[in-house]
Coordinates of C-alpha atoms and ligand atoms in Angstrom, one line a residue:
M2 CA -15.2 28.8 -92.9
K3 CA -14.2 25.5 -91.3
I4 CA -10.5 24.7 -90.8
L5 CA -9.0 21.4 -89.8
A6 CA -5.8 22.1 -88.1
I7 CA -2.8 19.9 -87.2
E8 CA -0.1 20.5 -84.7
T9 CA 3.0 18.3 -84.1
S10 CA 5.8 20.7 -83.4
C11 CA 6.8 19.2 -80.0
D12 CA 5.3 16.5 -77.8
E13 CA 1.6 17.0 -78.3
T14 CA -0.2 15.5 -81.3
A15 CA -3.2 17.8 -81.8
I16 CA -6.0 18.1 -84.3
A17 CA -8.9 20.5 -84.2
V18 CA -11.9 21.6 -86.3
V19 CA -12.6 25.3 -85.9
E20 CA -15.2 27.6 -87.5
A21 CA -13.7 31.0 -88.2
K22 CA -15.6 34.1 -89.0
G23 CA -15.2 37.9 -89.2
G24 CA -12.5 40.2 -90.5
M25 CA -9.3 41.4 -89.1
K26 CA -11.1 43.8 -86.7
N27 CA -13.5 41.2 -85.4
P28 CA -12.2 37.6 -85.8
R29 CA -14.3 35.0 -84.1
F30 CA -13.6 31.3 -83.5
K31 CA -15.8 28.5 -82.6
V32 CA -14.1 25.3 -81.5
L33 CA -16.1 22.5 -83.0
K34 CA -13.7 19.7 -82.1
N35 CA -10.4 19.7 -80.2
L36 CA -8.3 16.6 -79.6
I37 CA -4.9 16.3 -78.0
A38 CA -2.8 13.2 -77.5
S39 CA -0.2 14.1 -75.0
Q40 CA 3.1 12.3 -75.1
I41 CA 4.2 13.4 -71.6
P42 CA 4.2 9.9 -70.1
I43 CA 6.4 8.7 -72.9
H44 CA 9.1 11.4 -72.6
R45 CA 8.9 11.7 -68.8
P46 CA 11.5 8.9 -68.0
F47 CA 14.0 10.8 -70.2
G48 CA 13.4 14.2 -68.4
G49 CA 12.6 16.0 -71.6
V50 CA 11.3 15.5 -75.2
V51 CA 13.2 12.9 -77.3
P52 CA 12.7 14.1 -80.9
N53 CA 12.7 10.6 -82.5
L54 CA 10.2 9.3 -79.9
A55 CA 8.0 12.3 -80.6
K56 CA 8.1 11.6 -84.3
R57 CA 7.2 7.9 -83.8
E58 CA 4.3 8.8 -81.5
H59 CA 3.0 11.5 -83.9
I60 CA 3.0 9.0 -86.8
K61 CA 1.0 6.6 -84.6
N62 CA -1.4 9.2 -83.2
L63 CA -2.3 11.2 -86.3
P64 CA -4.5 8.7 -88.2
I65 CA -6.2 7.8 -84.9
L66 CA -7.0 11.4 -84.0
Y67 CA -8.1 12.2 -87.6
K68 CA -10.5 9.2 -87.7
K69 CA -11.9 10.3 -84.3
I70 CA -12.3 13.9 -85.2
M71 CA -14.0 13.2 -88.5
R72 CA -16.6 10.9 -87.0
G73 CA -20.0 12.3 -88.0
Y74 CA -18.3 14.8 -90.4
S75 CA -17.8 14.7 -94.1
P76 CA -14.5 16.1 -95.4
S77 CA -16.6 18.2 -97.8
A78 CA -17.7 20.3 -94.8
L79 CA -14.1 21.6 -94.5
N80 CA -12.7 24.6 -96.3
Y81 CA -9.0 24.4 -95.4
I82 CA -6.4 22.2 -93.8
A83 CA -3.8 24.1 -91.7
V84 CA -0.6 22.7 -90.4
T85 CA 2.2 24.0 -88.1
V86 CA 5.4 24.4 -90.2
G87 CA 7.6 25.8 -87.4
P88 CA 9.2 26.6 -85.1
G89 CA 9.7 23.2 -83.4
L90 CA 11.5 19.9 -83.7
E91 CA 11.9 19.3 -87.4
P92 CA 11.4 15.5 -87.3
A93 CA 8.1 16.1 -85.4
L94 CA 7.0 19.0 -87.6
W95 CA 7.5 16.8 -90.8
T96 CA 5.1 14.2 -89.5
G97 CA 2.3 16.7 -89.3
I98 CA 3.3 18.3 -92.6
N99 CA 3.5 14.9 -94.5
F100 CA 0.1 13.8 -93.0
A101 CA -1.5 17.1 -93.9
Q102 CA -0.1 17.1 -97.4
E103 CA -1.4 13.5 -98.1
L104 CA -4.8 14.4 -96.6
S105 CA -5.0 17.6 -98.7
E106 CA -4.5 15.6 -101.9
K107 CA -6.9 12.9 -100.8
I108 CA -9.8 15.1 -99.8
K109 CA -9.0 17.9 -102.2
K110 CA -8.8 20.8 -99.8
P111 CA -6.2 23.5 -99.8
L112 CA -3.4 23.3 -97.3
I113 CA -1.9 26.3 -95.5
G114 CA 1.1 26.5 -93.2
A115 CA 0.9 28.2 -89.8
N116 CA 3.5 29.6 -87.5
H117 CA 3.4 28.0 -84.0
M118 CA 4.3 31.2 -82.3
E119 CA 1.5 33.1 -84.1
G120 CA -0.8 30.4 -82.8
H121 CA 0.3 31.1 -79.2
L122 CA -0.1 34.8 -79.8
Y123 CA -3.6 34.5 -81.1
S124 CA -4.8 32.0 -78.5
F125 CA -6.2 34.8 -76.5
L126 CA -8.8 35.3 -79.2
L127 CA -10.2 31.8 -78.6
S128 CA -12.2 33.0 -75.6
Q129 CA -14.8 35.7 -75.6
K130 CA -13.9 36.3 -72.0
A131 CA -10.3 36.8 -72.9
V132 CA -10.1 40.5 -72.0
I133 CA -10.5 40.0 -68.2
S134 CA -11.2 43.6 -67.2
N135 CA -14.0 43.8 -69.7
S136 CA -16.8 41.3 -69.7
K137 CA -17.3 42.0 -73.4
F138 CA -14.5 41.2 -75.9
L139 CA -13.6 44.3 -77.9
I140 CA -10.6 44.3 -80.2
S141 CA -10.6 48.1 -80.2
K142 CA -9.6 47.9 -76.5
I143 CA -6.6 45.8 -77.2
F144 CA -4.3 47.6 -79.7
P145 CA -1.7 49.0 -79.3
A146 CA -0.6 46.1 -77.1
I147 CA 2.4 44.5 -75.6
A148 CA 2.5 40.8 -75.9
L149 CA 4.6 38.4 -73.8
I150 CA 5.0 35.0 -75.4
V151 CA 6.5 32.5 -72.9
S152 CA 6.8 28.9 -73.9
G153 CA 9.2 25.9 -73.6
G154 CA 11.2 27.2 -76.5
H155 CA 10.7 31.0 -76.6
T156 CA 10.5 34.1 -74.5
I157 CA 9.5 37.0 -76.7
L158 CA 8.2 40.5 -76.1
L159 CA 6.2 42.1 -79.0
Q160 CA 4.9 45.6 -79.5
M161 CA 1.7 45.2 -81.5
T162 CA -0.1 48.0 -83.3
A163 CA -2.8 45.7 -84.9
I164 CA -3.6 42.1 -84.9
N165 CA -1.3 41.4 -87.8
K166 CA 1.3 44.2 -87.2
W167 CA 4.1 43.9 -84.6
K168 CA 7.7 44.6 -83.8
K169 CA 9.9 42.3 -81.8
L170 CA 11.2 44.3 -78.8
G171 CA 13.3 41.5 -77.4
E172 CA 13.7 37.9 -76.7
T173 CA 15.8 35.5 -74.6
L174 CA 19.5 35.4 -75.2
D175 CA 19.8 31.8 -73.9
D176 CA 17.2 29.6 -72.2
A177 CA 13.5 30.2 -72.6
A178 CA 11.4 30.7 -69.5
G179 CA 9.7 27.3 -69.8
E180 CA 13.1 25.7 -70.5
A181 CA 14.4 27.2 -67.2
F182 CA 11.4 25.8 -65.3
D183 CA 12.0 22.4 -66.9
K184 CA 15.7 22.4 -66.1
V185 CA 15.3 23.6 -62.5
A186 CA 12.6 21.1 -61.9
K187 CA 15.0 18.4 -63.0
M188 CA 17.6 19.7 -60.5
L189 CA 14.9 19.4 -57.8
G190 CA 14.1 15.8 -58.8
L191 CA 10.7 16.8 -60.2
P192 CA 9.3 15.2 -63.4
Y193 CA 8.9 16.7 -66.9
P194 CA 7.3 19.1 -67.7
G195 CA 8.7 21.1 -64.8
G196 CA 6.5 24.2 -64.8
P197 CA 3.4 22.8 -63.2
E198 CA 5.5 20.8 -60.8
I199 CA 7.5 23.8 -59.6
Q200 CA 4.2 25.7 -59.3
K201 CA 2.8 23.0 -57.0
L202 CA 5.9 22.7 -54.9
A203 CA 6.3 26.5 -54.6
E204 CA 2.8 26.7 -53.0
Q205 CA 4.4 25.2 -49.8
G206 CA 7.5 27.4 -50.0
N207 CA 8.6 31.0 -49.2
P208 CA 9.3 33.1 -52.4
G209 CA 11.5 35.4 -50.4
A210 CA 13.6 32.7 -48.8
I211 CA 16.5 32.8 -51.2
K212 CA 17.6 35.8 -53.1
F213 CA 18.2 34.4 -56.6
P214 CA 19.4 36.9 -59.3
R215 CA 16.9 38.7 -61.5
P216 CA 18.8 38.5 -64.8
M217 CA 18.6 41.6 -67.1
L218 CA 16.1 43.2 -64.8
N219 CA 17.8 46.6 -64.7
K220 CA 19.1 46.5 -68.3
L221 CA 17.1 49.1 -70.3
N222 CA 16.4 46.7 -73.1
Y223 CA 13.8 44.1 -73.6
E224 CA 16.0 41.1 -73.7
F225 CA 15.9 38.2 -71.3
S226 CA 18.4 35.6 -70.0
F227 CA 17.5 32.7 -67.7
S228 CA 20.7 30.6 -67.9
G229 CA 22.5 32.5 -65.1
L230 CA 19.5 32.1 -62.8
K231 CA 19.4 28.4 -63.6
T232 CA 23.1 28.1 -62.7
S233 CA 22.5 30.0 -59.4
V234 CA 19.9 27.4 -58.5
L235 CA 22.4 24.6 -59.3
Y236 CA 25.1 26.1 -57.1
Y237 CA 22.6 26.9 -54.3
L238 CA 21.5 23.2 -54.3
R239 CA 25.1 22.0 -54.4
D240 CA 26.1 24.2 -51.4
H241 CA 22.9 23.7 -49.3
S242 CA 22.1 20.0 -49.4
Q243 CA 19.7 20.3 -46.4
T244 CA 17.7 23.1 -48.0
E245 CA 13.9 23.2 -48.1
K246 CA 13.1 22.3 -51.8
A247 CA 9.8 24.2 -51.7
D248 CA 11.7 27.4 -50.8
V249 CA 14.0 26.9 -53.8
A250 CA 11.0 26.3 -56.1
A251 CA 9.1 29.3 -54.8
S252 CA 12.2 31.6 -54.9
F253 CA 13.2 30.5 -58.4
Q254 CA 9.6 31.0 -59.6
Q255 CA 9.4 34.4 -58.1
A256 CA 12.7 35.5 -59.8
V257 CA 11.3 34.5 -63.2
I258 CA 8.0 36.2 -62.6
D259 CA 9.6 39.4 -61.3
V260 CA 11.7 39.7 -64.5
L261 CA 8.9 38.8 -66.9
V262 CA 6.4 41.2 -65.2
K263 CA 8.7 44.2 -64.7
K264 CA 10.0 44.1 -68.3
T265 CA 6.5 43.7 -69.8
I266 CA 5.1 46.5 -67.7
R267 CA 8.0 48.8 -68.6
A268 CA 7.3 48.1 -72.3
A269 CA 3.6 48.7 -71.8
K270 CA 4.4 52.2 -70.3
E271 CA 7.0 53.1 -72.9
Y272 CA 4.8 52.1 -75.9
K273 CA 1.6 53.5 -74.4
A274 CA -0.2 50.2 -74.7
K275 CA -3.9 49.8 -74.2
S276 CA -3.5 46.2 -73.2
V277 CA -1.1 43.4 -72.3
I278 CA -1.3 40.0 -73.8
L279 CA 0.2 37.0 -72.0
C280 CA 0.4 33.7 -73.9
G281 CA 2.4 30.4 -74.5
G282 CA 2.7 27.4 -72.2
V283 CA 4.2 29.3 -69.3
A284 CA 1.1 31.6 -69.3
A285 CA -0.6 28.5 -67.6
S286 CA 1.4 29.6 -64.5
K287 CA -1.2 30.8 -62.0
P288 CA 1.3 33.0 -60.1
L289 CA 2.6 34.6 -63.3
R290 CA -1.0 35.3 -64.6
E291 CA -1.9 36.8 -61.2
A292 CA 1.2 38.9 -60.8
L293 CA 0.9 40.3 -64.3
R294 CA -2.9 40.8 -64.0
I295 CA -2.4 42.9 -60.8
S296 CA 0.4 45.1 -62.4
V297 CA -1.6 45.6 -65.6
K298 CA -4.7 46.6 -63.5
E299 CA -2.6 49.2 -61.6
L300 CA -1.9 50.9 -64.9
Q301 CA -5.6 50.6 -65.8
L302 CA -4.9 48.6 -68.9
N303 CA -6.7 45.6 -70.2
F304 CA -5.3 42.2 -69.7
A305 CA -5.7 39.4 -72.3
V306 CA -4.8 35.9 -71.5
P307 CA -6.1 32.6 -73.1
D308 CA -8.3 30.1 -71.3
F309 CA -6.1 27.5 -69.5
Q310 CA -6.9 24.9 -72.1
F311 CA -5.3 27.0 -74.8
N312 CA -2.0 28.0 -73.1
T313 CA -0.1 24.9 -73.9
D314 CA 0.2 23.4 -77.3
N315 CA -3.1 22.7 -79.2
A316 CA -4.4 22.8 -82.7
V317 CA -7.2 25.3 -82.2
M318 CA -4.6 28.1 -82.0
I319 CA -3.1 26.8 -85.3
A320 CA -6.5 27.2 -87.0
A321 CA -6.7 30.7 -85.6
A322 CA -3.2 31.6 -86.9
A323 CA -4.0 30.1 -90.3
Y324 CA -7.3 32.0 -90.6
L325 CA -5.6 35.4 -89.8
N326 CA -2.9 34.6 -92.4
L327 CA -5.7 34.0 -94.9
L328 CA -7.3 37.3 -94.1
D329 CA -4.0 39.2 -94.4
K330 CA -3.5 39.6 -98.1
K331 CA -0.1 41.2 -97.7
K332 CA 1.3 38.4 -95.6
N333 CA 3.9 36.1 -97.2
I334 CA 2.5 32.6 -97.6
L335 CA 4.6 30.1 -95.6
P336 CA 6.1 27.3 -97.7
I337 CA 4.9 23.8 -96.7
E338 CA 8.1 22.6 -95.2
A339 CA 9.4 22.2 -91.7
R340 CA 11.4 25.2 -90.4
G341 CA 12.7 24.5 -86.9
N342 CA 13.9 28.0 -86.3
L343 CA 11.0 30.0 -87.8
T344 CA 10.5 33.2 -85.9
I345 CA 7.6 35.5 -85.4
Ligands
KG4_28 O1 3.9 26.3 -75.3 P1 4.2 25.0 -74.8 O2 3.1 24.0 -74.5 O3 5.2 24.3 -75.7 C1 6.2 25.0 -76.4 O4 5.8 25.5 -77.5 O5 7.3 25.1 -76.0 O6 5.0 25.3 -73.4 C2 5.5 24.3 -72.6 C3 6.2 24.9 -71.5 C4 7.0 23.9 -70.6 O7 8.4 24.3 -70.5 C5 6.3 23.9 -69.3 O8 7.1 23.6 -68.2 C6 5.7 25.3 -69.2 O9 5.3 25.6 -70.5 N1 4.6 25.4 -68.3 C7 4.7 26.1 -67.1 C8 3.5 25.9 -66.5 N2 2.7 25.1 -67.2 C9 3.4 24.8 -68.4 N3 5.7 26.9 -66.6 C10 5.5 27.4 -65.4 N4 4.3 27.2 -64.7 C11 3.3 26.5 -65.2 N5 2.2 26.3 -64.5
ZN29 ZN1 4.1 25.9 -78.0

């Protein structure tokens, strides 16, 4: 079936057309069209996403992207429209929902809601090469799995027994990993979004130069906390005005990676996982991917990570989440309304 998916939960207006096939044991996705209008240059002067500006930009971008994506297509070729209903910024979510609802009435295609976090989780399915240690993609080699979802708004560890069955082991008690990257980048005078900027600066620094704390590392639970680490960086910068900023970036990045990797690996051992899944915007971090890949390989487990293009927000992953929801007859249908705090 063909799904037109719409994503407006934060600062990317994204529309995609995806062909989805197969059952729960063998879902396959072919990306037919994938458009993203990034608002980064608009929010950059403010050092973060401004919800009302995001809303204004989504309203402006949606009809333009829709027109562009439907060039050469007839709406009759589509089977469903999918839209992100949460979590995210509610004014931004509503723009996508309102647009999708009007479109659904106009072209007479059913509308389904999708959870943005499920989109991130399923983004590893979008590449046949996703399971790095196997050249062939085999879902039977994935579950049971441990999934680490790290984005600008969330840091969640899941224990998965099947593609549609999971238990939340823990999440962040305060800042999300991506949020910590963005805030520390701001302290270092780097532009928004901070993650890629910190990664770039860290390449010239020494990750062992400054001993920043590894919050919650030795706590025997699966919760995370990054706010204390962020404060340590703030105090360090206040007390060491002549410091080498690249060393601060590298040492901070290393502290985040150490915590994420160690907790994920501990969960993989405890729950006897066959694989580890890494997803969400922060999964675009090359040093994090590499560190987790090495640790997972040492345990002789499979490692599943999305292609770079599907780590940060996109609408292809929303189509994937919607399709898997359609396949899962037991799953509660999400109401078509914005839910900023929707969980996974
Ligand atoms: O998933 P995403 O696109 O949006 C949310 O749903 O939040 O994630 C965006 C987050 C931002 O905080 C950004 O700084 C972070 O992902 N990020 C990175 C990297 N690339 C993006 N963090 C660390 N290293 C990166 N290379
Ligand atoms: Zn996201």
